[in-house]
Amino acid sequence: MNELSQRLQRLSPSETLAMSQKSNELKAQGIDVINLSVGEPDFNTPDHIKEAAKQAVDENFSRYSPVPGYPALRNAIVAKLKNENNLEYTPEQISCSNGAKQSVCNVIMTLVGEGDEVIVPAPYWVSYPEMVKLADGTPVIISAGIEQDFKITPSQLEAAITPKTKALILCSPSNPTGSVYSKEELAGLAAVLAKHPQIYVIADEIYEHINYIGKHQSIAQFPEVRDNVVIVNGVSKAYAMTGWRIGFIAGPTWIVKACNKLQGQYTSGPCSVS
Ligand SMILES: Cc1ncc(COP(=O)(O)O)c(C=O)c1O
């Protein structure tokens, strides 16, 4: 008899982590492998960050951190969003977690329930549909092939929306394709979303700084959808800090508060030294 919960039986294991493990095994056998699985930057955490961490250890940043993260960290994120993205947020609109992965999952768990549909443009990061399933929601996949640079069009989005659509997960720059939505392309999607205020956008911007095409644009810049957008970002990819586990969301206060509530019963605040 299978005693696992229905929830776990529905869940597929992370293919990315499985590929990564396989490549490590092959490397250990002396085989020359190029590992294209986990998004691990090709440089080390910069020295000034390492020095700050050593100082944090010496200054006893070793206790539980506040669930949404230290105020200094949230203030720094508010400043980042203003300086790099020209977006205004307050510290109450920021919640830090143990990585962008947890942040995406927090938002999905907070917003999505049984019967809700979540639109996921393909090719997608493998965790998105699994997280939606974990929340008892239904992933709705829209395909964007190479002929459209792996980006969905406003008409594709419109066609995928039903009365049950709760959210769209938009990853730009995209994992796995590297495609980057331009401001004009995002404006087109925002115009469709503005007609459907029951839909929330989970804007995964973790690859903001791994962008070889143009300036990073956030869909949160459009006032007509701004109150329905939750930005997900973190330090993993931009600062080669994948193991430090710091992610964050920026979004409407009620969603941020709900994520804090969830995280408070689940993992508590992010790593204090990080
Ligand atoms: C699209 C995407 N979002 C989120 C994450 C998770 O980032 P973190 O390491 O901060 O949890 C990854 C990591 O590979 C990713 O590819």
Short mmCIF file of C-alpha atoms and ligand atoms in Angstrom, two decimals:
data_model
loop_
_atom_site.label_atom_id
_atom_site.label_comp_id
_atom_site.label_asym_id
_atom_site.label_seq_id
_atom_site.Cartn_x
_atom_site.Cartn_y
_atom_site.Cartn_z
CA MET A 1 0.00 0.00 0.00
CA ASN A 2 1.30 3.46 -0.86
CA GLU A 3 1.03 5.52 2.31
CA LEU A 4 2.20 8.80 0.82
CA SER A 5 -0.31 11.62 0.68
CA GLN A 6 -2.13 12.29 -2.58
CA ARG A 7 -0.26 15.58 -2.68
CA LEU A 8 3.12 13.87 -2.70
CA GLN A 9 2.03 11.25 -5.17
CA ARG A 10 1.08 14.00 -7.62
CA LEU A 11 4.48 15.67 -7.27
CA SER A 12 7.35 14.90 -9.68
CA PRO A 13 10.93 15.06 -8.38
CA SER A 14 13.07 18.02 -9.53
CA GLU A 15 14.54 17.02 -12.89
CA THR A 16 17.09 19.82 -12.58
CA LEU A 17 18.47 18.44 -9.34
CA ALA A 18 18.44 14.90 -10.78
CA MET A 19 20.43 16.08 -13.85
CA SER A 20 22.86 17.91 -11.63
CA GLN A 21 23.42 14.85 -9.46
CA LYS A 22 23.95 12.70 -12.55
CA SER A 23 26.52 15.11 -13.94
CA ASN A 24 28.39 15.13 -10.61
CA GLU A 25 28.45 11.33 -10.64
CA LEU A 26 29.82 11.27 -14.20
CA LYS A 27 32.42 13.93 -13.35
CA ALA A 28 33.50 11.82 -10.38
CA GLN A 29 34.15 8.99 -12.87
CA GLY A 30 36.48 11.32 -14.77
CA ILE A 31 34.05 11.94 -17.64
CA ASP A 32 34.15 15.43 -19.19
CA VAL A 33 30.64 16.82 -18.62
CA ILE A 34 29.16 20.24 -19.34
CA ASN A 35 26.42 20.65 -16.76
CA LEU A 36 23.52 22.71 -18.12
CA SER A 37 21.13 21.83 -15.29
CA VAL A 38 21.21 24.04 -12.18
CA GLY A 39 21.68 27.78 -12.75
CA GLU A 40 25.00 28.12 -10.99
CA PRO A 41 26.99 31.29 -11.86
CA ASP A 42 30.55 30.73 -13.16
CA PHE A 43 32.18 32.98 -10.54
CA ASN A 44 32.50 32.82 -6.76
CA THR A 45 30.67 34.99 -4.23
CA PRO A 46 32.52 38.36 -4.33
CA ASP A 47 35.04 39.00 -1.54
CA HIS A 48 33.27 41.99 0.00
CA ILE A 49 30.21 39.79 0.57
CA LYS A 50 32.32 37.08 2.17
CA GLU A 51 33.97 39.67 4.42
CA ALA A 52 30.58 41.06 5.47
CA ALA A 53 29.43 37.53 6.32
CA LYS A 54 32.51 36.95 8.48
CA GLN A 55 31.76 40.21 10.27
CA ALA A 56 28.13 39.15 10.72
CA VAL A 57 29.25 35.91 12.37
CA ASP A 58 31.59 37.87 14.69
CA GLU A 59 28.78 40.28 15.53
CA ASN A 60 26.55 37.35 16.48
CA PHE A 61 24.02 37.52 13.69
CA SER A 62 23.33 33.96 14.68
CA ARG A 63 19.86 34.08 16.12
CA TYR A 64 16.44 33.77 14.50
CA SER A 65 15.92 36.57 12.03
CA PRO A 66 12.48 38.26 11.77
CA VAL A 67 10.20 36.16 9.54
CA PRO A 68 10.21 38.68 6.62
CA GLY A 69 13.96 39.35 7.05
CA TYR A 70 15.96 41.99 8.96
CA PRO A 71 14.69 45.58 8.45
CA ALA A 72 18.14 46.54 7.07
CA LEU A 73 17.82 43.87 4.39
CA ARG A 74 14.29 44.92 3.47
CA ASN A 75 15.37 48.57 3.32
CA ALA A 76 18.25 47.58 1.03
CA ILE A 77 15.80 45.76 -1.25
CA VAL A 78 13.51 48.82 -1.33
CA ALA A 79 16.55 50.89 -2.39
CA LYS A 80 17.52 48.30 -5.03
CA LEU A 81 14.03 48.32 -6.53
CA LYS A 82 14.10 52.12 -6.67
CA ASN A 83 17.63 52.49 -8.03
CA GLU A 84 17.76 49.58 -10.46
CA ASN A 85 14.11 49.25 -11.47
CA ASN A 86 12.59 52.65 -10.73
CA LEU A 87 9.86 50.94 -8.67
CA GLU A 88 8.51 52.31 -5.38
CA TYR A 89 7.93 49.82 -2.56
CA THR A 90 7.82 50.13 1.22
CA PRO A 91 9.63 47.68 3.54
CA GLU A 92 6.21 46.23 4.50
CA GLN A 93 5.83 45.18 0.87
CA ILE A 94 8.97 43.04 1.01
CA SER A 95 9.27 39.52 2.40
CA CYS A 96 12.59 37.69 2.33
CA SER A 97 12.84 33.92 2.26
CA ASN A 98 15.33 31.11 1.93
CA GLY A 99 15.74 31.59 -1.81
CA ALA A 100 13.66 32.71 -4.76
CA LYS A 101 12.39 29.14 -5.03
CA GLN A 102 10.74 29.44 -1.63
CA SER A 103 9.44 32.88 -2.58
CA VAL A 104 7.72 31.53 -5.72
CA CYS A 105 6.28 28.67 -3.70
CA ASN A 106 5.13 30.99 -0.89
CA VAL A 107 3.18 33.12 -3.36
CA ILE A 108 1.64 30.12 -5.10
CA MET A 109 0.65 28.55 -1.77
CA THR A 110 -0.81 31.86 -0.66
CA LEU A 111 -2.89 32.55 -3.76
CA VAL A 112 -3.69 29.24 -5.41
CA GLY A 113 -6.18 26.62 -4.25
CA GLU A 114 -8.22 23.74 -5.58
CA GLY A 115 -9.85 24.54 -8.91
CA ASP A 116 -7.59 27.49 -9.65
CA GLU A 117 -5.71 27.61 -12.94
CA VAL A 118 -2.23 29.04 -13.25
CA ILE A 119 -0.87 29.92 -16.67
CA VAL A 120 2.71 28.79 -17.22
CA PRO A 121 4.41 29.75 -20.50
CA ALA A 122 6.55 26.92 -21.92
CA PRO A 123 9.47 26.28 -22.03
CA TYR A 124 9.32 26.73 -18.26
CA TRP A 125 11.41 26.23 -15.16
CA VAL A 126 10.45 22.72 -14.09
CA SER A 127 9.41 23.70 -10.57
CA TYR A 128 6.51 25.98 -11.58
CA PRO A 129 3.89 23.36 -12.54
CA GLU A 130 4.92 21.16 -9.62
CA MET A 131 4.45 24.02 -7.16
CA VAL A 132 1.02 24.72 -8.65
CA LYS A 133 0.12 21.06 -8.20
CA LEU A 134 1.38 21.17 -4.62
CA ALA A 135 -1.12 23.98 -4.02
CA ASP A 136 -3.91 21.81 -5.53
CA GLY A 137 -4.09 24.12 -8.54
CA THR A 138 -4.00 23.23 -12.24
CA PRO A 139 -1.10 24.37 -14.42
CA VAL A 140 -2.23 25.62 -17.86
CA ILE A 141 0.70 25.48 -20.25
CA ILE A 142 0.97 27.87 -23.21
CA SER A 143 3.70 27.00 -25.69
CA ALA A 144 6.01 29.62 -27.14
CA GLY A 145 8.37 28.14 -29.71
CA ILE A 146 11.62 29.37 -31.19
CA GLU A 147 9.75 31.20 -33.98
CA GLN A 148 8.43 33.62 -31.35
CA ASP A 149 11.69 33.71 -29.37
CA PHE A 150 10.04 31.53 -26.70
CA LYS A 151 7.84 34.44 -25.55
CA ILE A 152 4.04 34.36 -25.31
CA THR A 153 1.95 36.90 -27.18
CA PRO A 154 -0.97 38.91 -25.78
CA SER A 155 -3.42 36.91 -27.92
CA GLN A 156 -2.04 33.61 -26.60
CA LEU A 157 -2.47 34.89 -23.06
CA GLU A 158 -6.01 36.08 -23.75
CA ALA A 159 -6.93 32.69 -25.23
CA ALA A 160 -5.63 30.82 -22.17
CA ILE A 161 -7.60 32.87 -19.64
CA THR A 162 -10.75 31.31 -18.18
CA PRO A 163 -12.94 32.34 -15.22
CA LYS A 164 -10.76 29.96 -13.14
CA THR A 165 -7.45 31.66 -13.99
CA LYS A 166 -5.83 32.85 -10.80
CA ALA A 167 -2.27 33.61 -11.82
CA LEU A 168 0.31 33.87 -14.58
CA ILE A 169 3.92 32.92 -13.89
CA LEU A 170 6.17 35.09 -16.02
CA CYS A 171 9.91 34.45 -15.97
CA SER A 172 12.05 37.11 -17.66
CA PRO A 173 14.94 36.74 -18.33
CA SER A 174 13.76 33.19 -18.78
CA ASN A 175 15.10 29.97 -17.47
CA PRO A 176 15.58 27.85 -19.57
CA THR A 177 15.54 29.91 -22.77
CA GLY A 178 17.34 33.12 -21.80
CA SER A 179 14.65 35.11 -23.63
CA VAL A 180 13.97 38.59 -22.30
CA TYR A 181 10.62 40.37 -22.64
CA SER A 182 10.95 43.96 -23.88
CA LYS A 183 9.01 46.83 -22.35
CA GLU A 184 6.65 46.82 -25.36
CA GLU A 185 6.03 43.07 -25.07
CA LEU A 186 5.27 43.40 -21.36
CA ALA A 187 2.94 46.32 -22.07
CA GLY A 188 1.00 44.06 -24.45
CA LEU A 189 0.59 41.40 -21.76
CA ALA A 190 -0.29 44.03 -19.14
CA ALA A 191 -3.07 45.36 -21.40
CA VAL A 192 -4.66 41.89 -21.49
CA LEU A 193 -4.22 41.37 -17.73
CA ALA A 194 -5.76 44.77 -16.96
CA LYS A 195 -9.05 43.40 -18.34
CA HIS A 196 -8.90 40.48 -15.87
CA PRO A 197 -8.26 41.89 -12.39
CA GLN A 198 -8.75 38.47 -10.76
CA ILE A 199 -5.39 37.37 -12.22
CA TYR A 200 -2.12 37.84 -10.33
CA VAL A 201 1.28 37.86 -11.96
CA ILE A 202 4.18 36.09 -10.32
CA ALA A 203 7.07 37.86 -12.03
CA ASP A 204 10.17 35.73 -11.50
CA GLU A 205 13.06 38.13 -12.10
CA ILE A 206 15.83 36.06 -10.50
CA TYR A 207 17.87 36.27 -13.75
CA GLU A 208 17.58 40.07 -13.93
CA HIS A 209 21.36 40.45 -14.05
CA ILE A 210 22.00 37.55 -16.42
CA ASN A 211 20.70 39.45 -19.41
CA TYR A 212 22.73 39.83 -22.60
CA ILE A 213 19.97 41.43 -24.66
CA GLY A 214 18.74 44.70 -23.22
CA LYS A 215 17.75 46.55 -20.07
CA HIS A 216 15.74 44.47 -17.64
CA GLN A 217 12.07 45.40 -17.60
CA SER A 218 9.55 44.47 -14.94
CA ILE A 219 5.85 44.07 -15.62
CA ALA A 220 5.35 45.83 -12.25
CA GLN A 221 6.15 49.13 -13.96
CA PHE A 222 2.67 49.28 -15.55
CA PRO A 223 0.21 51.03 -13.21
CA GLU A 224 -2.77 49.13 -14.65
CA VAL A 225 -1.44 45.81 -13.27
CA ARG A 226 0.92 46.95 -10.55
CA ASP A 227 -1.43 45.96 -7.66
CA ASN A 228 -1.64 42.44 -9.07
CA VAL A 229 2.09 41.83 -9.55
CA VAL A 230 4.37 40.05 -7.12
CA ILE A 231 8.02 40.35 -8.08
CA VAL A 232 10.28 37.47 -7.10
CA ASN A 233 14.01 38.06 -7.01
CA GLY A 234 17.02 37.25 -4.86
CA VAL A 235 20.79 37.21 -4.67
CA SER A 236 21.50 33.67 -5.93
CA LYS A 237 22.28 34.38 -9.56
CA ALA A 238 23.29 38.07 -9.57
CA TYR A 239 25.88 37.69 -6.80
CA ALA A 240 26.77 34.01 -7.11
CA MET A 241 25.16 33.29 -3.75
CA THR A 242 23.14 30.20 -4.63
CA GLY A 243 24.04 28.44 -1.37
CA TRP A 244 23.37 31.43 0.87
CA ARG A 245 19.61 31.08 0.36
CA ILE A 246 18.21 34.59 0.19
CA GLY A 247 15.20 35.35 -2.00
CA PHE A 248 12.51 37.97 -1.74
CA ILE A 249 9.13 39.12 -2.97
CA ALA A 250 7.89 42.66 -3.53
CA GLY A 251 4.17 43.06 -3.92
CA PRO A 252 0.82 44.08 -2.44
CA THR A 253 0.93 44.24 1.37
CA TRP A 254 -1.89 41.71 1.81
CA ILE A 255 -0.02 39.06 -0.19
CA VAL A 256 3.25 39.85 1.58
CA LYS A 257 1.55 39.52 4.97
CA ALA A 258 0.05 36.19 3.94
CA CYS A 259 3.47 34.93 2.81
CA ASN A 260 4.91 35.99 6.18
CA LYS A 261 2.15 34.08 7.94
CA LEU A 262 2.84 30.96 5.87
CA GLN A 263 6.59 31.22 6.24
CA GLY A 264 6.21 31.83 9.98
CA GLN A 265 4.64 28.39 10.34
CA TYR A 266 6.97 26.69 7.93
CA THR A 267 10.61 27.79 7.83
CA SER A 268 10.71 31.06 9.85
CA GLY A 269 12.98 33.90 8.67
CA PRO A 270 15.90 33.60 6.25
CA CYS A 271 19.45 32.70 7.28
CA SER A 272 20.66 35.44 9.64
CA VAL A 273 24.28 35.54 8.45
CA SER A 274 23.24 35.71 4.78
C1 LIG B 1 13.61 30.57 -12.84
C2 LIG B 1 14.15 30.35 -11.47
N1 LIG B 1 13.50 30.88 -10.43
C3 LIG B 1 13.94 30.70 -9.18
C4 LIG B 1 15.08 29.95 -8.93
C5 LIG B 1 15.49 29.72 -7.51
O1 LIG B 1 16.46 30.60 -7.05
P1 LIG B 1 17.02 30.47 -5.57
O2 LIG B 1 18.32 29.74 -5.67
O3 LIG B 1 17.20 31.87 -5.08
O4 LIG B 1 16.04 29.71 -4.74
C6 LIG B 1 15.79 29.39 -9.98
C7 LIG B 1 17.00 28.59 -9.72
O5 LIG B 1 17.50 27.86 -10.52
C8 LIG B 1 15.32 29.60 -11.29
O6 LIG B 1 15.95 29.06 -12.33
#
